[in-house]
């Protein structure tokens, strides 16, 4: 009797293949201590299983056995392995092994192998941090070596939950080259300081690199450390430095703006004008690039509009209060108006005011009939003031407020002209776009792990997941650079720059049948052969003969 089994592995074999080819499984198995005679699934394979789960938004960790059911686990983990063998304690064991070996060191080894194997060029490292909330009490035992799961500044908005922080350094294509899991109440400035000091030891390359980070990286100590490490830096000068306003004022006074157009390739990309100065910042001589975008960002414009509304309301209240005052002498009224105008000057408003002569009815101090010569009216003076917005001044104010200052220690202006400095800083969005991959609530949020060591190890596995995701994206995009036709996406559209998520979506409908132990593809399955080709993979990753 024929035995028929049907599986829906989806994109899992693709993820498994990249984990294998980039060296993730091999490096973990070599980095941790484990008994090959006692364990039928290696720590590296189990880690790859976690990566598969994370990148497909699978089941929470306590339901990993359910996640791998009907996914053909024998093809992924080896003969005679069933979904019942893939329970959460087993994956917890793998996390313990990674923790015991030093989770960060294991990650560094995985990254070094992947970077070398895939031929990733580093050149520039974009660094940033995010937070990840977790559930549970996690009472600290006072040990300094343990990860401190604590409340801190939450980028998730979950202020009631404890968290840990994730620090990332990626290439301009979003491939992680540095990853760190640190205390939930840790500061970005401290993390940048430590990374600047040790980044060269973390990277698997001797080539020159440029460190790009947001304004939290700019402190006197960090700039000094970067100089000591001979590490060129590009960042934004934070507003706490008086030099920000001074340089912007100087640029406006000079008016020597150079229009460099948009630095992005989008149709709606913002144009920029720049001016460059040399300035001493925290005892370090830096090149400072003042940037004036053609439009102000939405958040800043809302803030300015709110400020203008508040100022207008205050001016109108003050003008109304002034108009209620009565002066017996025209000179006194004019003097008061002059003083009031001096005190209420606002660059974005025009105030038209004048002293008005009028008459008002006198009041008598004595009772009884007034004398015949009594004049019941007297001449007095009031002030009429009208507040209007100055559209031209507001436009100039918004333009000035949209300006910011970039700082860099790069001295070679031929290799790194001002426009390239700006372009590279704008690529900081690359690391920001990586965070959603490691912050999905299904991946960590609903998990109650046993201890801080496992949480820390899981955090580093999340970074490994991002590494695999970025390599999938990188392979597809590099292959499409010289392609005649774009890649078709699920749902109909096509693109030359698919995201890792869109690449994996093409495999969601992949099915495999096993007939008497032999895997075959059902006739109704539309194999995304071109996508496999772009990834330099073939259908054999599903356990079937390529000839089929």
C-alpha atoms as one frame of an Amber mdcrd trajectory, in Angstrom:
protein
   0.000   0.000   0.000   1.357   3.409  -1.014   2.184   5.740   1.875   1.469
   9.382   1.089   2.485  12.346   3.268   1.937  16.017   2.440   3.975  18.921
   3.823   3.795  22.716   3.588   7.373  23.837   4.315   6.894  27.242   2.682
  10.116  29.302   2.802  11.736  27.308   5.638  14.108  25.333   3.356  15.275
  28.639   1.830  16.114  30.048   5.260  17.730  26.745   6.272  19.882  26.765
   3.124  21.129  30.309   3.754  21.882  29.425   7.391  23.957  26.520   6.102
  25.730  28.323   3.271  26.670  31.417   5.277  28.229  29.188   7.949  25.815
  29.910  10.820  25.157  26.243  11.658  28.806  25.219  11.323  30.189  28.105
  13.393  27.752  27.603  16.276  28.452  23.866  16.393  32.177  24.623  16.535
  31.864  27.468  19.056  29.805  25.789  21.777  30.481  22.711  23.859  28.108
  19.807  23.224  28.172  16.024  23.090  27.612  14.839  19.531  26.957  11.307
  20.725  24.182  12.410  23.081  22.460  15.090  20.957  20.634  14.044  17.795
  20.122  17.697  16.772  23.090  20.063  16.983  22.929  23.497  18.648  23.600
  25.075  15.259  20.619  23.328  13.657  18.372  24.268  16.570  19.501  27.884
  16.224  18.657  27.700  12.532  15.227  26.438  13.621  14.753  29.544  15.752
  15.791  31.689  12.783  13.209  29.919  10.593  10.562  30.602  13.206  11.487
  34.280  13.619  11.637  35.073   9.906   8.279  33.517   9.061   6.381  34.983
  12.029   5.677  31.502  13.311   4.413  30.258  16.629   5.585  31.624  19.995
   8.533  29.694  21.375   6.481  27.552  23.713   4.648  26.216  20.624   7.642
  25.522  18.419   6.633  21.867  18.136   3.335  23.001  16.597   5.188  25.410
  14.329   7.268  22.644  12.726   4.367  20.226  12.382   3.627  19.617   8.699
   6.851  21.472   7.736   8.831  18.306   6.807  11.194  18.461   9.816  13.235
  15.496   8.552  14.359  17.559   5.565  15.311  20.436   7.859  16.789  18.640
  10.867  17.693  15.118   9.753  16.230  11.660   9.390  13.817  10.391  12.020
  13.260  13.886  13.459   9.586  14.680  13.998   7.866  17.827  15.216   7.506
  16.203  18.666  11.300  16.240  18.915  11.316  20.026  18.458   9.978  21.109
  21.843  10.813  24.348  23.615  13.179  22.824  26.221  15.378  21.568  23.419
  15.676  25.041  21.944  16.276  26.358  25.465  19.204  23.938  25.701  20.668
  25.450  22.522  20.278  28.955  23.980  22.055  27.802  27.149  24.944  26.456
  25.091  25.254  29.763  23.234  25.138  31.662  26.525  27.797  29.434  28.111
  30.114  30.005  25.139  29.613  33.781  25.307  26.671  34.833  23.158  28.306
  37.958  21.784  31.459  36.100  20.822  29.376  33.440  19.081  27.546  36.148
  17.133  30.826  37.801  16.150  32.116  34.464  14.842  28.911  33.841  12.875
  29.078  37.335  11.349  32.776  36.975  10.477  32.135  33.689   8.680  29.086
  35.032   6.836  30.816  38.254   5.779  33.772  36.308   4.410  31.677  33.609
   2.726  29.241  36.025   1.110  31.919  38.547   0.118  30.262  41.456   1.906
  32.107  44.771   1.603  31.916  46.800   4.827  33.451  50.241   4.254  30.839
  52.117   6.279  29.082  51.018   9.477  25.720  52.563  10.348  25.042  52.198
  14.077  21.882  52.662  16.127  19.940  51.098  18.994  16.406  50.004  19.771
  14.612  48.394  22.698  12.630  45.165  22.978  10.001  44.689  25.656   9.572
  41.325  27.369   7.087  39.817  29.804   8.009  38.586  33.269   9.468  39.876
  36.520  13.166  39.055  36.010  14.295  39.982  39.498  18.009  40.756  39.368
  20.384  38.811  41.614  22.893  41.640  41.712  25.383  39.939  39.396  27.153
  42.474  37.220  27.796  39.891  34.497  24.099  39.236  33.840  21.962  41.178
  31.397  19.848  43.692  33.306  16.242  43.267  32.147  14.836  46.565  33.391
  12.506  49.428  32.635  14.061  52.173  30.549  13.348  54.469  27.639  11.040
  52.321  25.496  10.968  52.778  21.722   7.954  50.423  21.727   5.859  52.683
  23.946   5.492  49.825  26.464   6.642  51.771  29.495   5.022  49.355  31.922
   7.153  46.432  30.686  10.776  45.618  31.303  13.076  45.469  28.302  16.526
  44.863  26.913  18.299  46.992  24.318  19.633  45.949  20.925  22.599  47.712
  19.368  23.267  47.202  15.672  25.931  48.170  13.199  25.130  47.418   9.549
  26.602  48.014   6.117  24.961  50.386   3.654  23.035  47.333   2.355  21.729
  46.532   5.822  23.922  43.503   6.548  24.731  43.341  10.288  28.439  43.455
  11.069  28.111  44.342  14.763  25.406  43.310  17.218  25.043  43.794  20.939
  22.407  43.042  23.565  22.710  45.368  26.551  20.870  46.462  29.683  17.295
  47.665  29.398  18.183  50.912  31.173  21.440  51.374  29.265  22.179  54.676
  27.513  22.818  55.114  23.796  25.784  57.395  24.503  27.432  54.693  26.623
  26.833  52.032  23.981  28.330  54.244  21.265  31.338  54.932  23.487  31.998
  51.224  24.005  31.431  50.333  20.358  33.748  53.085  19.112  36.465  51.679
  21.377  36.144  48.076  20.219  34.579  48.123  16.751  37.827  47.357  14.953
  38.274  44.242  17.090  34.699  43.150  16.322  34.896  43.488  12.535  36.350
  40.706  10.375  38.351  43.143   8.263  41.442  45.332   8.372  40.099  47.795
   5.815  39.384  51.399   6.718  35.822  51.999   7.899  33.675  55.048   8.580
  31.381  55.105  11.614  27.960  56.713  11.059  25.568  57.263  13.964  22.882
  59.642  15.176  23.497  62.662  17.396  23.698  60.602  20.606  27.136  59.462
  19.466  28.497  63.014  19.619  30.036  63.677  23.006  33.453  65.004  23.887
  34.570  61.597  25.131  33.262  59.744  22.065  34.930  62.147  19.646  38.207
  61.795  21.528  37.955  57.994  21.473  37.177  57.956  17.758  40.253  60.115
  17.177  42.400  57.752  19.283  41.088  54.749  17.323  41.685  56.572  14.013
  38.006  55.964  13.314  36.417  58.559  11.002  32.929  59.498  12.148  29.852
  61.070  10.556  27.038  62.249  12.780  24.617  65.054  13.489  25.684  67.744
  15.910  23.170  67.707  18.787  21.358  70.869  19.831  23.105  70.961  23.212
  26.137  72.365  21.392  26.004  76.152  21.013  27.867  75.684  17.741  24.658
  74.442  16.092  22.896  77.822  16.215  26.152  79.677  15.619  26.923  77.719
  12.451  23.378  77.985  11.113  23.384  81.751  11.781  26.733  82.034  10.050
  25.445  80.117   7.040  22.367  82.349   6.798  24.504  85.474   7.101  26.958
  84.281   4.438  24.203  83.033   2.149  26.774  81.022   0.210  24.509  77.994
  -0.228  25.419  75.316  -2.753  22.477  73.467  -4.277  23.297  69.757  -4.546
  19.775  68.593  -5.400  18.274  65.407  -3.914  20.524  62.728  -2.409  17.891
  59.992  -2.722  16.629  58.396  -5.930  12.901  58.717  -5.178  10.751  60.961
  -7.334   9.588  62.914  -4.282  13.098  63.205  -2.832  13.939  66.430  -0.997
  16.566  68.760  -2.456  19.345  70.154  -0.282  21.585  73.193  -0.099  24.779
  73.041   1.953  27.615  75.140   3.336  30.762  73.807   4.953  32.886  75.204
   7.791  35.724  74.008   9.985  34.994  74.241  13.691  36.453  72.968  16.943
  33.933  70.647  18.611  34.883  69.378  22.076  38.578  70.042  21.394  38.431
  68.150  18.079  38.758  69.952  14.755  35.763  68.850  12.688  34.284  69.588
   9.290  30.778  70.940   9.859  28.248  70.773   7.028  25.192  72.996   7.450
  22.274  71.424   5.571  19.168  73.286   4.387  16.467  70.927   3.025  13.964
  72.244   0.504  11.081  71.183   2.766  10.662  70.799   6.481   9.757  67.415
   7.898   6.187  66.894   9.059   6.971  66.539  12.752   8.976  69.762  12.895
   6.335  71.638  10.927   3.617  70.526  13.346   5.765  71.667  16.262   6.372
  75.074  14.665   2.692  75.501  13.762   1.752  74.762  17.362   4.317  77.297
  18.590   2.897  79.898  16.197  -0.665  79.223  17.360   0.361  79.666  20.994
   2.323  82.845  20.249  -0.555  84.303  18.233  -3.001  83.619  21.050  -0.695
  85.260  23.597  -0.191  88.325  21.385  -3.917  88.736  20.769  -4.638  88.469
  24.508  -1.933  91.055  25.228  -3.286  93.380  22.473  -6.816  93.100  23.876
  -5.565  93.892  27.366  -3.659  96.906  25.992  -6.718  98.215  24.138  -8.703
  98.245  27.394  -6.340 100.768  28.947  -7.216 104.490  28.853  -4.651 107.321
  28.927  -5.342 110.952  29.792  -2.243 112.119  27.935  -1.328 111.324  24.330
   2.358 111.310  25.223   1.771 108.658  27.898  -0.159 106.515  25.419   2.593
 106.754  22.810   5.264 105.947  25.367   3.309 102.900  26.571   2.770 101.732
  22.995   6.485 101.995  22.267   7.335  99.978  25.383   4.658  97.366  24.595
   5.860  96.906  21.025   9.428  96.414  22.237   8.312  93.739  24.691   6.078
  91.917  22.190   8.268  91.749  19.101   7.917  88.386  17.349   9.719  87.643
  14.091   6.786  85.791  12.536   4.120  88.404  13.309   3.338  91.955  12.221
   1.621  94.255  14.693  -0.109  97.356  13.439  -0.871  99.726  16.342  -1.751
 103.362  16.799  -2.848 105.776  19.498  -6.506 106.764  19.042  -7.999 110.013
  20.392 -11.543 109.584  21.668 -14.006 110.980  24.167 -15.526 109.357  27.173
 -18.130 110.413  29.686 -16.767 111.954  32.863 -17.623 110.642  36.267 -18.441
 113.157  39.064 -17.075 112.838  42.569 -19.766 115.048  44.101 -23.474 114.170
  44.272 -26.194 116.495  43.070 -26.883 118.655  40.008 -23.722 119.516  37.994
 -22.919 123.207  37.414 -24.034 124.883  34.177 -20.475 125.089  32.857 -19.956
 121.329  33.398 -18.730 119.430  30.299 -19.819 115.782  30.682 -17.170 114.508
  28.206 -13.391 114.453  28.258 -10.705 113.673  25.683  -8.771 110.459  26.345
  -6.408 108.221  24.403  -6.516 104.466  23.744  -4.343 102.093  21.738  -5.655
  99.958  18.857  -3.467  96.974  17.981  -3.959  94.327  15.291  -1.889  91.125
  15.145  -1.228  89.484  11.760   0.965  86.576  10.701   3.911  87.449   8.449
   3.807  84.718   5.777   7.264  85.546   4.388   8.846  85.600   7.856   7.165
  82.297   8.767   8.488  80.677   5.593  12.015  81.901   6.385  11.683  80.760
  10.001  10.599  77.273   8.932  13.477  77.077   6.471  15.935  78.040   9.164
  14.420  75.614  11.671  14.733  72.821   9.102  18.509  73.339   8.986  20.845
  71.009  10.827  24.575  70.496  11.147  26.509  67.355  10.288  29.986  66.805
  11.709  32.703  64.585  10.354  36.345  63.945  11.058  36.940  62.852   7.454
  39.692  65.067   6.087  39.894  63.928   2.463  37.352  66.217   0.803  38.082
  64.770  -2.618  37.102  61.240  -1.603  34.490  62.479   0.854  33.016  65.747
  -0.451  30.272  67.403   1.573  27.492  65.920  -0.548  28.795  62.392   0.018
  28.911  63.036   3.762  25.247  64.052   3.637  24.334  61.110   1.423  25.997
  58.653   3.803  24.307  60.177   6.830  20.942  59.848   5.072  21.687  56.137
   4.691  21.266  55.902   8.465  17.717  54.851   7.633  19.244  51.501   6.609
  19.847  50.447  10.209  16.475  51.840  11.286  14.756  49.661   8.685  16.394
  46.594  10.232  14.672  46.992  13.587  11.162  45.832  12.566  12.687  42.460
  11.633  13.824  41.900  15.239  10.944  43.655  17.022   7.871  41.782  15.797
   5.733  40.913  18.880   5.364  37.299  17.738   9.081  36.757  17.905   9.862
  37.746  21.483   7.025  39.719  23.053   4.858  36.782  24.073   7.752  34.653
  25.344   8.451  33.939  29.009  11.992  32.623  29.042  13.569  31.038  32.063
  16.267  33.581  32.893  18.267  36.573  31.766  20.935  34.388  30.169  18.404
  32.847  27.806  16.885  36.233  27.034  20.341  37.542  26.176  21.147  34.516
  24.012  17.793  34.835  22.275  18.553  38.488  21.594  21.761  37.497  19.816
  19.865  34.846  17.845  17.500  37.627  16.756  20.509  39.476  15.349  21.564
  36.260  13.584  18.041  36.128  12.114  18.486  39.652  10.812  21.830  38.583
   9.323  20.176  35.726   7.420  17.303  37.986   6.344  19.712  40.627   5.024
  21.741  38.023   3.112  18.562  36.776   1.404  17.711  40.354   0.455  21.283
  41.085  -0.635  21.548  38.011  -2.865  18.304  38.851  -4.659  19.139  42.515
  -5.175  22.684  41.880  -6.376  21.425  39.334  -8.901  18.775  41.776 -10.117
  21.279  44.604 -10.668  22.310  43.104 -14.013  18.969  41.471 -14.800  16.873
  42.409 -17.823  13.593  41.911 -15.995  12.512  42.638 -12.419  11.414  40.014
  -9.919   7.716  39.328  -9.732   6.251  39.697  -6.257   3.330  37.870  -4.714
   0.165  39.626  -5.763   1.305  40.872  -9.156   3.776  43.824  -8.926   7.471
  43.511  -9.731  10.667  45.188  -8.549  14.433  45.227  -8.916  14.843  45.874
  -5.165  12.741  43.336  -3.262  12.894  43.230   0.513  13.775  40.013   2.282
  10.149  39.677   3.346   8.903  39.925  -0.239  11.448  37.327  -1.373  10.323
  34.867   1.292   6.678  35.484   0.425   7.268  33.918  -2.985   7.808  30.564
  -1.256   4.795  30.627   1.057   2.766  28.285  -1.184   5.492  25.687  -1.638
   4.209  22.150  -0.968   6.040  18.831  -0.893   4.616  15.310  -0.989   6.423
  12.189   0.166   5.386   9.013  -1.595   6.796   5.862  -0.016   9.631   7.902
   1.449  10.500   9.781  -1.761   9.807  13.525  -1.906   8.103  14.943  -4.964
   6.557  18.260  -5.881   2.784  18.184  -6.478   1.794  19.055 -10.028  -0.256
  22.032  -8.866   2.731  23.719  -7.186   4.125  26.745  -9.008   7.810  26.642
  -8.101   9.382  30.162  -8.027  12.347  28.922 -10.033  13.609  32.372 -10.956
  13.672  33.479  -7.318  15.623  30.334  -6.424  18.054  31.215  -9.202  18.419
  34.780  -7.904  19.285  33.341  -4.483  21.771  30.904  -6.063  19.709  27.984
  -4.741  17.862  25.116  -6.408  14.801  23.042  -5.707  16.899  20.343  -4.049
  16.719  22.334  -0.812  13.168  20.926  -0.551  14.583  17.407  -0.613  13.445
  16.649  -4.156  15.428  15.720  -7.237  16.191  18.821  -9.329  15.265  16.876
 -12.470  11.644  16.968 -11.364
